[in-house]
PDB file of C-alpha atoms in Angstrom:
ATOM      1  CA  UNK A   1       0.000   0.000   0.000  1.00 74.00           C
ATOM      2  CA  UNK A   2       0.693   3.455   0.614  1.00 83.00           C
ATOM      3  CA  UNK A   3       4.309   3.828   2.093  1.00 89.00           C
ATOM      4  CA  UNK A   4       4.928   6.113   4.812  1.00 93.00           C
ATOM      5  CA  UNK A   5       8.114   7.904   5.614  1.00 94.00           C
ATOM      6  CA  UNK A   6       8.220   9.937   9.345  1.00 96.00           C
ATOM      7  CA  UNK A   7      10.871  12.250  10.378  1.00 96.00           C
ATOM      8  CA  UNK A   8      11.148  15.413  12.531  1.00 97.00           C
ATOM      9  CA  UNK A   9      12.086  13.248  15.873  1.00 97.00           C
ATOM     10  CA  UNK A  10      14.823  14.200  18.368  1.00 98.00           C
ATOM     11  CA  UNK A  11      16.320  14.784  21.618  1.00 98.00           C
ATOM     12  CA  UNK A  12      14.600  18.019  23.331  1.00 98.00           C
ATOM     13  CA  UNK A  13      14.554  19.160  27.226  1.00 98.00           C
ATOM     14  CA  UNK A  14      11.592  19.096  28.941  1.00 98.00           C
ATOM     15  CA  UNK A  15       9.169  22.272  27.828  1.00 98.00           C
ATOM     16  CA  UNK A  16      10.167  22.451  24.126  1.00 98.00           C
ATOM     17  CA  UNK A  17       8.927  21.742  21.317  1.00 98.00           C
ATOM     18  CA  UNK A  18       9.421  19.565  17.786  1.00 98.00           C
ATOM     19  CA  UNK A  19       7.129  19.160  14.564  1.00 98.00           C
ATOM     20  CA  UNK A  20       7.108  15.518  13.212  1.00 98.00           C
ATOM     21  CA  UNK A  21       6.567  14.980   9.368  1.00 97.00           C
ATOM     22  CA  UNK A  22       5.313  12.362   7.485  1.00 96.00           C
ATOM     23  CA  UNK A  23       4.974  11.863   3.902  1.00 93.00           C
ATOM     24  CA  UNK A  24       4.038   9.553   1.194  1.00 87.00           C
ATOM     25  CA  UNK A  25       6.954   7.621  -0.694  1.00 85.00           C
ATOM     26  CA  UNK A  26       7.138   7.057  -4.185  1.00 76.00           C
ATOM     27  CA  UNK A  27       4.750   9.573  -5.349  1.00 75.00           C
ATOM     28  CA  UNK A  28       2.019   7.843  -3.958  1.00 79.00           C
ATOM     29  CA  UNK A  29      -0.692   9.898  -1.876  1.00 83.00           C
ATOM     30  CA  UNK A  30      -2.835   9.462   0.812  1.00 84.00           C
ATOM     31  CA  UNK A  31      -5.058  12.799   0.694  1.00 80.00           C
ATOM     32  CA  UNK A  32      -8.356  10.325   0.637  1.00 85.00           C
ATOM     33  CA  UNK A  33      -7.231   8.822   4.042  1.00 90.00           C
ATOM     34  CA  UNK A  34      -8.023   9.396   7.871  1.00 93.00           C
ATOM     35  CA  UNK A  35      -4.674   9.694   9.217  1.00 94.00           C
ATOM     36  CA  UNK A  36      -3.220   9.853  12.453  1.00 96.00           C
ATOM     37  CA  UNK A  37      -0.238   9.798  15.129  1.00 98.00           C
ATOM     38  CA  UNK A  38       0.307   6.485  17.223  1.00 97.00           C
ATOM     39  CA  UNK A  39       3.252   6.328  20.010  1.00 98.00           C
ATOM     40  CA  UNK A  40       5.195   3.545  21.628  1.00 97.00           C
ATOM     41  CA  UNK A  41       7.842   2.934  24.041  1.00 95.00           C
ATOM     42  CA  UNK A  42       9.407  -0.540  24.589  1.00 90.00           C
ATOM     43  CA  UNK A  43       7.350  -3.308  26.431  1.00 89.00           C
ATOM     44  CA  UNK A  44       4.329  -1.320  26.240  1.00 92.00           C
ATOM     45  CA  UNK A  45       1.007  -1.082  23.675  1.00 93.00           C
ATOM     46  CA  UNK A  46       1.078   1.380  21.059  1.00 93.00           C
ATOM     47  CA  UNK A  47      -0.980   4.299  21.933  1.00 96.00           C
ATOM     48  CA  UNK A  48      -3.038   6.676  20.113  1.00 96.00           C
ATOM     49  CA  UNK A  49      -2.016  10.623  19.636  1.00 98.00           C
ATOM     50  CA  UNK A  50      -4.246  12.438  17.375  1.00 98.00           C
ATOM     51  CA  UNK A  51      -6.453  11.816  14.266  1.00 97.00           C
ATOM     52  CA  UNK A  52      -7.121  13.953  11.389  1.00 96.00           C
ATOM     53  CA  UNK A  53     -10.172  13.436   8.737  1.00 93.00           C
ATOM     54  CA  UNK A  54      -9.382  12.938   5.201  1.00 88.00           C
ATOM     55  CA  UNK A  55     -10.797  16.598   4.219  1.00 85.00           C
ATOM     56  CA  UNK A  56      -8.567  18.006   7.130  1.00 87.00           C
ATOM     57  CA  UNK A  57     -12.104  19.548   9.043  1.00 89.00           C
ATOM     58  CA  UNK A  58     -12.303  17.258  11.932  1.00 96.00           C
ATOM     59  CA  UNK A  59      -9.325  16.497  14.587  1.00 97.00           C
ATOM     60  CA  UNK A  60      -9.156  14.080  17.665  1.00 97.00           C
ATOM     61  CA  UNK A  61      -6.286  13.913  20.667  1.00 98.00           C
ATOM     62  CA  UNK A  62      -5.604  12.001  23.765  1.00 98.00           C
ATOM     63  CA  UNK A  63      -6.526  13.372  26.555  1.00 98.00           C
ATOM     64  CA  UNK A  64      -2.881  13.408  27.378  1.00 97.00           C
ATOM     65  CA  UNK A  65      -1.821  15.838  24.449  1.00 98.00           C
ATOM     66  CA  UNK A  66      -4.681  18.055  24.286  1.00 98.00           C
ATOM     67  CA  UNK A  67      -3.620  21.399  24.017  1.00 97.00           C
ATOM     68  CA  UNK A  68      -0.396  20.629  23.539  1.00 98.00           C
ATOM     69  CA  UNK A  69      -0.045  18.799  20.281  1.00 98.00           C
ATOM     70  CA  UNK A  70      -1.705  19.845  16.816  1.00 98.00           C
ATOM     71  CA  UNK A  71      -2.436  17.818  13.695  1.00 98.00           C
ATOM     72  CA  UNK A  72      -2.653  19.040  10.706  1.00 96.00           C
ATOM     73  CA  UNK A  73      -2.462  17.840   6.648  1.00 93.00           C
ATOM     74  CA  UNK A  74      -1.442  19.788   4.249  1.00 89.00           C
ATOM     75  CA  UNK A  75      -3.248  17.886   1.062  1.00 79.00           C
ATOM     76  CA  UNK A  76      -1.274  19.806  -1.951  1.00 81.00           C
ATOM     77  CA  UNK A  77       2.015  18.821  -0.466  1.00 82.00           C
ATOM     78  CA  UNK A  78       0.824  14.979   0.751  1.00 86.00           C
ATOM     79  CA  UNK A  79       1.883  15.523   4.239  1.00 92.00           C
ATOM     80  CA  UNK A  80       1.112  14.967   7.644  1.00 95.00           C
ATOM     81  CA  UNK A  81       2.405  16.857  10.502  1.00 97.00           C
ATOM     82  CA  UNK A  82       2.157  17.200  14.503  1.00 98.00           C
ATOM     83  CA  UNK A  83       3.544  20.056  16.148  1.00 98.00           C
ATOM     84  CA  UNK A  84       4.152  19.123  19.627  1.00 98.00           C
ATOM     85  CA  UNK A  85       4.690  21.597  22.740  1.00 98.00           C
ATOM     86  CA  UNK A  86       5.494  21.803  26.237  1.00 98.00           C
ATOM     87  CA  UNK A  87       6.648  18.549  25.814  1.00 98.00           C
ATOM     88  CA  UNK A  88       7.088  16.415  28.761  1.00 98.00           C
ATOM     89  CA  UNK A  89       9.366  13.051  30.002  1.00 97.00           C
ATOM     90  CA  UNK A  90       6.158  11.026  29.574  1.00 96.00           C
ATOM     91  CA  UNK A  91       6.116  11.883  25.937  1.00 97.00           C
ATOM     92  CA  UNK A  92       9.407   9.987  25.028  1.00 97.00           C
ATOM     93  CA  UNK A  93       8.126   7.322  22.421  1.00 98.00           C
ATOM     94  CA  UNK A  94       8.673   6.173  19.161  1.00 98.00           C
ATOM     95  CA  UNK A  95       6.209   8.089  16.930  1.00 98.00           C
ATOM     96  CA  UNK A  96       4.422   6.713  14.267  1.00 97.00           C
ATOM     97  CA  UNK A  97       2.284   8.164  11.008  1.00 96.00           C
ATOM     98  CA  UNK A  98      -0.977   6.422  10.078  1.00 95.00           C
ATOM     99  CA  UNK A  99      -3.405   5.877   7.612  1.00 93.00           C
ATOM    100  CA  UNK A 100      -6.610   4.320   7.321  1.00 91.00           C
ATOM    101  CA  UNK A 101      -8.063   2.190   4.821  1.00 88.00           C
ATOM    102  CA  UNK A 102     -11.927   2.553   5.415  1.00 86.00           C
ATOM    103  CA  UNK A 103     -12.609  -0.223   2.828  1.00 89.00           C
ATOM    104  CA  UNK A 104     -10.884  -2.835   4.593  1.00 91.00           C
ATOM    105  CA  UNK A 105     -10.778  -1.889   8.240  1.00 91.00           C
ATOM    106  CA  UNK A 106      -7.258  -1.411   8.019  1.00 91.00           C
ATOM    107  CA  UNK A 107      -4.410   0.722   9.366  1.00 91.00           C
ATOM    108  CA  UNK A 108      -1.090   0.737   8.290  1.00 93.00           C
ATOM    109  CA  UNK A 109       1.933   2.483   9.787  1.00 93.00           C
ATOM    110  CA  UNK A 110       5.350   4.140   8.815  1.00 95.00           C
ATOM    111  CA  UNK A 111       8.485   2.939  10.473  1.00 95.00           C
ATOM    112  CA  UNK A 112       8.487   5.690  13.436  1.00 96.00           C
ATOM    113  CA  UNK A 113      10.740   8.469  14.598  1.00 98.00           C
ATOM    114  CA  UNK A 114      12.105   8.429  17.871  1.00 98.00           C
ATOM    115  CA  UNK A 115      11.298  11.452  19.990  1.00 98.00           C
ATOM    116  CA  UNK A 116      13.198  11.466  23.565  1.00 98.00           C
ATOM    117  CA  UNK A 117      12.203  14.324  25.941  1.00 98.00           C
ATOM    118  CA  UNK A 118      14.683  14.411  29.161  1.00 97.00           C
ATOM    119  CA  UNK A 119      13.851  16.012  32.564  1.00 93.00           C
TER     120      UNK A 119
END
C-alpha cells in the first residue's frame, strides 16, 4: 500500500517543542485517508495521539496531548504533521504516522521516529 516515511524526531529538554513529518513515498498519496499519530515505548502497547479526517475539518487527541499537540495535513504537499509543545518526560516514544483504509478496516503504519524528551 501506501508507504509512509516519518521524520522530525529528536532529543529536546523538557518544555520544548518539535514538529514531526510524514509523507508519502514514491509519489504515492494518501489525501483520501483518515490519518493519524500512534506512540510507543518498549514493552508497552502502542498508543493513540491524534487523528485527522481525510478533508482536514475534523481532529481528535488524547486526553494526554490536548492542548499541547496539533495535527494538521497539508493535502497539496501529501503531508502529515504534529507540532508538539510543552513537551514532557512522559512523551518519550517512538512516533508513528498512520493511515486508514476505510474499505478494509485497516491501518497501516510508517516505520516511526524516535522522539526522547529528558527532565
Amino acid at each position: 500500500q501506501v508507504q509512509l516515511v516519518e521524520s522530525g524526531g529528536g532529543l529536546v529538554q523538557a518544555g520544548g517543542s518539535l514538529r514531526l513529518s510524514c509523507a508519502a513515498a514514491s509519489g504515492r498519496t494518501f489525501s483520501s485517508y483518515h490519518m493519524g499519530w500512534f506512540r510507543q515505548t518498549p514493552g508497552k502497547e502502542r498508543e493513540f495521539v491524534a487523528a485527522i479526517s481525510w478533508s482536514g475539518g475534523s481532529t481528535y487527541y488524547a486526553d494526554s496531548v490536548k492542548g499541547r499537540f496539533t495535527i494538521s495535513r497539508d493535502k497539496a504537499k501529501n503531508t502529515l504533521t504534529l507540532q508538539m509543545t510543552s513537551l514532557k518526560p512522559d512523551d518519550t516514544a517512538a512516533y508513528f504516522c498512520s493511515y486508514h483504509q476505510w474499505y478494509t478496516n485497516q491501518d497501516f503504519w510508517g516505520q516511526g521516529t524516535q522522539v526522547s524528551v529528558s527532565s
